[in-house]
Amino acid sequence: MVRRFLPLLLLLLAGASPDTPAPGPLRIIGQGSAGCIAGAVRLPDSAVGLQTIRASKSSFWGAPDTVAALLTLGQRTHAAGLPDLYLGDLSAPRGGPLRGGHFSHQMGIDADVYLDLSARSTLTAEQRDALEPPSMVRADGRNIDPAHFGPAQITLLHLATELPGVDRVLVNPAIKRGLCENVVGDRAWLRFIRPWWGHASHMHINFRCPAGQPLCPARPPPPPPGEGCDASLDWWFAQLDKPPPPPGPPAKPPQPPAACRAILSGED
Ligand SMILES: [Zn+2]
């Protein structure tokens, strides 16, 4: 009996738990969208140009490169005159599934950044925790809502695509359409803004695997050349016209690789 619980006892004595990061060096391990991370660092709750929100429901740990890129985003949007960004989920301290059924965000290389940039006074910790940033998309799902989405959001999305290590940025198809219809001048960055379901109030930034991480799974191929303002975007709106498919069995959460077991259990 004692032997059975010895590892757990040692773990508790060592102060390690799934609520604290696994010690470095950085190790990112995954298969598909499931995985884990050791050596994660936490995004500060406040930094130049950004604040974390919904802390009781979110997790703000990531690879050092991810956190550094987000701090750079805050500095650049601040320098561009935008109000503080609101940051949502990065990853759990050791990666793995997040609360709220998030299947991605398991390896410290994903981040949710809200698109709400309305002028605001300083919020208390309680207000930040309770915040529900608004959707940028009209109720019909086909177009942006100009009451919420405008030039400031375009600047934010553009700056996000220019961060070091960014693979692509996912937004609701209506937001992508809003960019296709409203961005003037340099449009090459539109290639890296890709449509996905949901993502009406926030963008999801996918970072590439940091160098020297052979167990970090390859991301999908880079976005095809071009702005993506074409039939591939129309496809998403065509789906809205179709009747919803009959409900199937609930999607099975992807399983992290066995190499994650020690990290996720807090033994590593
Ligand atoms: Zn996300």
Short mmCIF file of C-alpha atoms and ligand atoms in Angstrom, two decimals:
data_model
loop_
_atom_site.label_atom_id
_atom_site.label_comp_id
_atom_site.label_asym_id
_atom_site.label_seq_id
_atom_site.Cartn_x
_atom_site.Cartn_y
_atom_site.Cartn_z
CA MET A 1 0.00 0.00 0.00
CA VAL A 2 2.71 2.43 1.02
CA ARG A 3 4.68 1.43 -2.06
CA ARG A 4 1.73 2.16 -4.28
CA PHE A 5 1.39 5.67 -3.01
CA LEU A 6 5.10 6.36 -2.67
CA PRO A 7 5.42 8.14 -6.04
CA LEU A 8 2.48 10.38 -5.19
CA LEU A 9 3.93 11.10 -1.76
CA LEU A 10 7.31 11.99 -3.24
CA LEU A 11 5.55 14.17 -5.76
CA LEU A 12 3.69 16.08 -3.08
CA LEU A 13 6.85 16.46 -1.01
CA ALA A 14 8.69 17.79 -4.06
CA GLY A 15 5.91 20.32 -4.59
CA ALA A 16 5.33 19.11 -8.17
CA SER A 17 1.81 18.85 -9.52
CA PRO A 18 -0.04 19.22 -12.80
CA ASP A 19 -0.75 22.80 -11.68
CA THR A 20 2.90 23.73 -11.91
CA PRO A 21 5.06 23.49 -15.03
CA ALA A 22 7.31 20.49 -15.53
CA PRO A 23 10.92 21.61 -15.18
CA GLY A 24 12.92 22.51 -18.28
CA PRO A 25 14.68 22.20 -20.59
CA LEU A 26 11.89 22.86 -23.04
CA ARG A 27 10.27 19.69 -24.38
CA ILE A 28 7.24 19.84 -26.65
CA ILE A 29 5.71 16.45 -27.38
CA GLY A 30 2.61 15.79 -29.43
CA GLN A 31 0.70 13.81 -31.97
CA GLY A 32 -1.95 15.63 -33.97
CA SER A 33 -3.50 18.21 -31.69
CA ALA A 34 -2.81 16.30 -28.45
CA GLY A 35 0.37 16.74 -26.47
CA CYS A 36 2.23 18.26 -23.57
CA ILE A 37 5.06 20.62 -22.69
CA ALA A 38 7.86 20.75 -20.12
CA GLY A 39 9.71 23.97 -19.44
CA ALA A 40 6.67 26.20 -20.04
CA VAL A 41 6.67 29.79 -18.82
CA ARG A 42 3.66 31.88 -17.83
CA LEU A 43 2.47 35.01 -19.58
CA PRO A 44 2.30 37.82 -16.98
CA ASP A 45 -1.24 39.00 -16.16
CA SER A 46 -0.29 42.52 -17.22
CA ALA A 47 2.41 43.70 -19.58
CA VAL A 48 2.82 46.59 -22.00
CA GLY A 49 -0.27 46.58 -24.20
CA LEU A 50 -1.94 43.45 -22.83
CA GLN A 51 -3.88 41.91 -19.96
CA THR A 52 -5.03 38.38 -19.31
CA ILE A 53 -8.78 37.91 -18.73
CA ARG A 54 -11.09 35.14 -17.49
CA ALA A 55 -8.26 33.81 -15.33
CA SER A 56 -10.44 31.40 -13.34
CA LYS A 57 -11.41 29.62 -16.59
CA SER A 58 -8.15 29.98 -18.53
CA SER A 59 -4.50 29.04 -18.53
CA PHE A 60 -1.62 31.23 -19.65
CA TRP A 61 1.41 28.93 -19.99
CA GLY A 62 3.41 28.50 -23.15
CA ALA A 63 6.74 27.85 -24.79
CA PRO A 64 9.16 30.73 -24.10
CA ASP A 65 9.00 31.74 -27.79
CA THR A 66 5.18 31.88 -27.65
CA VAL A 67 5.14 34.09 -24.57
CA ALA A 68 7.88 36.33 -26.01
CA ALA A 69 5.91 36.74 -29.26
CA LEU A 70 2.74 37.72 -27.35
CA LEU A 71 4.68 40.28 -25.31
CA THR A 72 6.00 41.65 -28.62
CA LEU A 73 2.43 41.82 -29.94
CA GLY A 74 1.37 43.89 -26.91
CA GLN A 75 4.32 46.26 -27.42
CA ARG A 76 3.60 46.68 -31.13
CA THR A 77 -0.15 47.23 -30.76
CA HIS A 78 0.51 49.66 -27.90
CA ALA A 79 2.99 51.55 -30.12
CA ALA A 80 0.32 51.60 -32.85
CA GLY A 81 -2.02 53.37 -30.43
CA LEU A 82 -4.38 50.47 -29.69
CA PRO A 83 -5.79 49.92 -26.20
CA ASP A 84 -4.66 46.90 -24.15
CA LEU A 85 -5.27 43.52 -25.74
CA TYR A 86 -7.21 40.91 -23.81
CA LEU A 87 -5.46 37.53 -23.78
CA GLY A 88 -7.37 34.26 -23.35
CA ASP A 89 -6.12 30.69 -23.23
CA LEU A 90 -2.58 29.69 -24.02
CA SER A 91 -1.94 26.22 -22.50
CA ALA A 92 -2.07 24.50 -19.14
CA PRO A 93 1.22 24.50 -17.15
CA ARG A 94 2.11 21.08 -18.55
CA GLY A 95 -0.08 21.25 -21.64
CA GLY A 96 -2.66 18.52 -22.25
CA PRO A 97 -6.40 19.15 -22.50
CA LEU A 98 -7.64 22.50 -21.26
CA ARG A 99 -10.78 23.12 -19.27
CA GLY A 100 -13.78 23.84 -21.48
CA GLY A 101 -13.14 21.10 -24.02
CA HIS A 102 -10.41 22.86 -25.98
CA PHE A 103 -8.82 20.11 -28.12
CA SER A 104 -5.99 22.32 -29.35
CA HIS A 105 -3.79 24.49 -27.12
CA GLN A 106 -2.07 21.37 -25.71
CA MET A 107 1.61 22.15 -26.36
CA GLY A 108 2.24 25.78 -25.46
CA ILE A 109 2.25 26.99 -29.07
CA ASP A 110 -1.33 28.31 -29.41
CA ALA A 111 -2.85 31.52 -28.07
CA ASP A 112 -6.28 33.17 -28.09
CA VAL A 113 -6.29 36.96 -28.39
CA TYR A 114 -9.61 38.80 -28.20
CA LEU A 115 -10.46 41.30 -30.92
CA ASP A 116 -12.42 43.65 -28.66
CA LEU A 117 -10.51 46.94 -28.63
CA SER A 118 -13.17 49.27 -27.29
CA ALA A 119 -11.76 52.04 -25.12
CA ARG A 120 -12.03 51.07 -21.49
CA SER A 121 -10.96 52.16 -18.08
CA THR A 122 -8.78 49.97 -15.88
CA LEU A 123 -10.68 46.92 -14.74
CA THR A 124 -10.51 45.22 -11.37
CA ALA A 125 -9.37 41.60 -11.16
CA GLU A 126 -13.02 40.57 -10.67
CA GLN A 127 -14.14 42.48 -13.76
CA ARG A 128 -11.34 40.97 -15.84
CA ASP A 129 -12.34 37.52 -14.70
CA ALA A 130 -16.00 38.02 -15.63
CA LEU A 131 -15.40 39.69 -18.99
CA GLU A 132 -17.25 38.34 -22.05
CA PRO A 133 -15.76 40.17 -25.05
CA PRO A 134 -18.30 40.72 -27.82
CA SER A 135 -18.56 38.91 -31.14
CA MET A 136 -17.21 40.77 -34.17
CA VAL A 137 -19.74 38.97 -36.41
CA ARG A 138 -23.38 39.69 -37.18
CA ALA A 139 -25.93 37.15 -35.95
CA ASP A 140 -26.37 35.68 -39.45
CA GLY A 141 -22.70 34.64 -39.45
CA ARG A 142 -21.99 36.15 -42.86
CA ASN A 143 -20.48 39.56 -42.20
CA ILE A 144 -18.57 41.54 -39.64
CA ASP A 145 -20.47 43.75 -37.25
CA PRO A 146 -19.19 47.28 -37.92
CA ALA A 147 -20.21 48.28 -34.40
CA HIS A 148 -17.30 46.15 -33.17
CA PHE A 149 -14.96 45.48 -36.09
CA GLY A 150 -13.02 48.24 -37.81
CA PRO A 151 -9.54 49.60 -38.60
CA ALA A 152 -8.16 48.82 -35.12
CA GLN A 153 -9.01 45.12 -35.52
CA ILE A 154 -7.38 45.12 -38.96
CA THR A 155 -4.20 46.58 -37.46
CA LEU A 156 -4.23 43.96 -34.68
CA LEU A 157 -4.68 41.05 -37.10
CA HIS A 158 -2.00 42.39 -39.43
CA LEU A 159 0.50 42.76 -36.57
CA ALA A 160 -0.31 39.22 -35.36
CA THR A 161 0.64 37.73 -38.73
CA GLU A 162 4.04 39.46 -38.53
CA LEU A 163 5.07 37.99 -35.17
CA PRO A 164 8.09 35.68 -35.14
CA GLY A 165 7.15 32.02 -35.50
CA VAL A 166 3.52 32.53 -36.54
CA ASP A 167 2.19 29.68 -38.66
CA ARG A 168 -1.33 31.02 -39.23
CA VAL A 169 -4.11 32.97 -37.50
CA LEU A 170 -7.62 31.51 -37.34
CA VAL A 171 -10.73 33.71 -37.37
CA ASN A 172 -14.42 33.31 -38.14
CA PRO A 173 -15.10 33.19 -41.92
CA ALA A 174 -17.07 36.46 -41.66
CA ILE A 175 -13.99 38.18 -40.21
CA LYS A 176 -11.87 36.84 -43.05
CA ARG A 177 -14.48 38.16 -45.48
CA GLY A 178 -14.41 41.53 -43.71
CA LEU A 179 -10.65 41.68 -44.26
CA CYS A 180 -10.97 40.65 -47.91
CA GLU A 181 -13.45 43.48 -48.47
CA ASN A 182 -11.79 46.22 -46.44
CA VAL A 183 -7.99 45.88 -46.41
CA VAL A 184 -6.27 48.31 -48.75
CA GLY A 185 -2.59 48.57 -49.62
CA ASP A 186 -0.48 45.62 -48.47
CA ARG A 187 -2.67 42.51 -48.64
CA ALA A 188 0.00 39.81 -48.68
CA TRP A 189 -0.56 39.11 -44.97
CA LEU A 190 -4.16 38.02 -45.64
CA ARG A 191 -2.67 34.68 -46.69
CA PHE A 192 -1.95 33.88 -43.05
CA ILE A 193 -5.45 34.69 -41.79
CA ARG A 194 -7.50 31.52 -42.23
CA PRO A 195 -11.22 30.89 -41.67
CA TRP A 196 -12.41 28.47 -38.99
CA TRP A 197 -15.64 27.78 -37.12
CA GLY A 198 -16.31 29.97 -34.09
CA HIS A 199 -13.55 32.49 -33.40
CA ALA A 200 -15.99 35.39 -33.67
CA SER A 201 -14.72 37.22 -30.59
CA HIS A 202 -11.07 36.16 -30.67
CA MET A 203 -8.34 35.09 -33.04
CA HIS A 204 -6.40 31.89 -32.47
CA ILE A 205 -2.68 32.24 -33.20
CA ASN A 206 -0.90 29.03 -34.21
CA PHE A 207 2.84 29.17 -33.72
CA ARG A 208 5.29 26.84 -35.44
CA CYS A 209 7.26 24.35 -33.38
CA PRO A 210 10.32 26.04 -31.83
CA ALA A 211 13.69 24.87 -33.14
CA GLY A 212 15.20 21.76 -31.57
CA GLN A 213 11.89 20.04 -30.72
CA PRO A 214 11.88 16.80 -32.71
CA LEU A 215 8.77 15.46 -30.91
CA CYS A 216 6.68 18.56 -31.63
CA PRO A 217 4.24 17.48 -34.36
CA ALA A 218 4.42 19.19 -37.74
CA ARG A 219 1.68 21.74 -38.34
CA PRO A 220 -0.49 21.41 -41.44
CA PRO A 221 1.22 22.59 -44.63
CA PRO A 222 1.61 26.38 -44.85
CA PRO A 223 -1.42 28.24 -46.20
CA PRO A 224 -1.57 28.14 -50.01
CA PRO A 225 -0.19 31.22 -51.79
CA GLY A 226 -2.67 34.03 -52.36
CA GLU A 227 -5.02 36.04 -50.19
CA GLY A 228 -7.56 33.28 -49.63
CA CYS A 229 -10.37 35.66 -50.68
CA ASP A 230 -11.75 33.18 -53.20
CA ALA A 231 -13.93 30.10 -53.58
CA SER A 232 -12.15 28.53 -50.60
CA LEU A 233 -13.72 31.26 -48.45
CA ASP A 234 -17.14 30.98 -50.13
CA TRP A 235 -17.18 27.30 -49.12
CA TRP A 236 -17.60 28.27 -45.47
CA PHE A 237 -20.69 30.36 -46.15
CA ALA A 238 -22.19 27.64 -48.32
CA GLN A 239 -22.11 25.40 -45.24
CA LEU A 240 -24.38 27.88 -43.44
CA ASP A 241 -27.10 27.25 -46.06
CA LYS A 242 -27.08 23.51 -45.48
CA PRO A 243 -29.25 21.86 -42.83
CA PRO A 244 -27.19 20.93 -39.78
CA PRO A 245 -26.03 17.30 -39.88
CA PRO A 246 -27.80 14.93 -37.50
CA PRO A 247 -25.98 14.78 -34.18
CA GLY A 248 -23.42 11.99 -34.16
CA PRO A 249 -21.60 10.49 -31.23
CA PRO A 250 -19.58 13.09 -29.30
CA ALA A 251 -16.10 13.59 -30.69
CA LYS A 252 -13.50 11.56 -28.85
CA PRO A 253 -10.80 13.73 -27.33
CA PRO A 254 -7.42 13.05 -28.96
CA GLN A 255 -5.03 11.08 -26.76
CA PRO A 256 -1.64 12.56 -25.88
CA PRO A 257 1.33 10.33 -26.76
CA ALA A 258 2.63 7.94 -24.12
CA ALA A 259 5.76 10.08 -23.79
CA CYS A 260 3.52 12.72 -22.17
CA ARG A 261 2.36 10.51 -19.32
CA ALA A 262 5.03 11.52 -16.82
CA ILE A 263 4.77 15.20 -17.70
CA LEU A 264 0.96 15.33 -17.51
CA SER A 265 0.71 13.31 -14.30
CA GLY A 266 3.12 15.66 -12.59
CA GLU A 267 5.79 12.99 -12.10
CA ASP A 268 8.31 14.68 -14.34
ZN ZN B 1 -7.72 28.93 -29.58
#
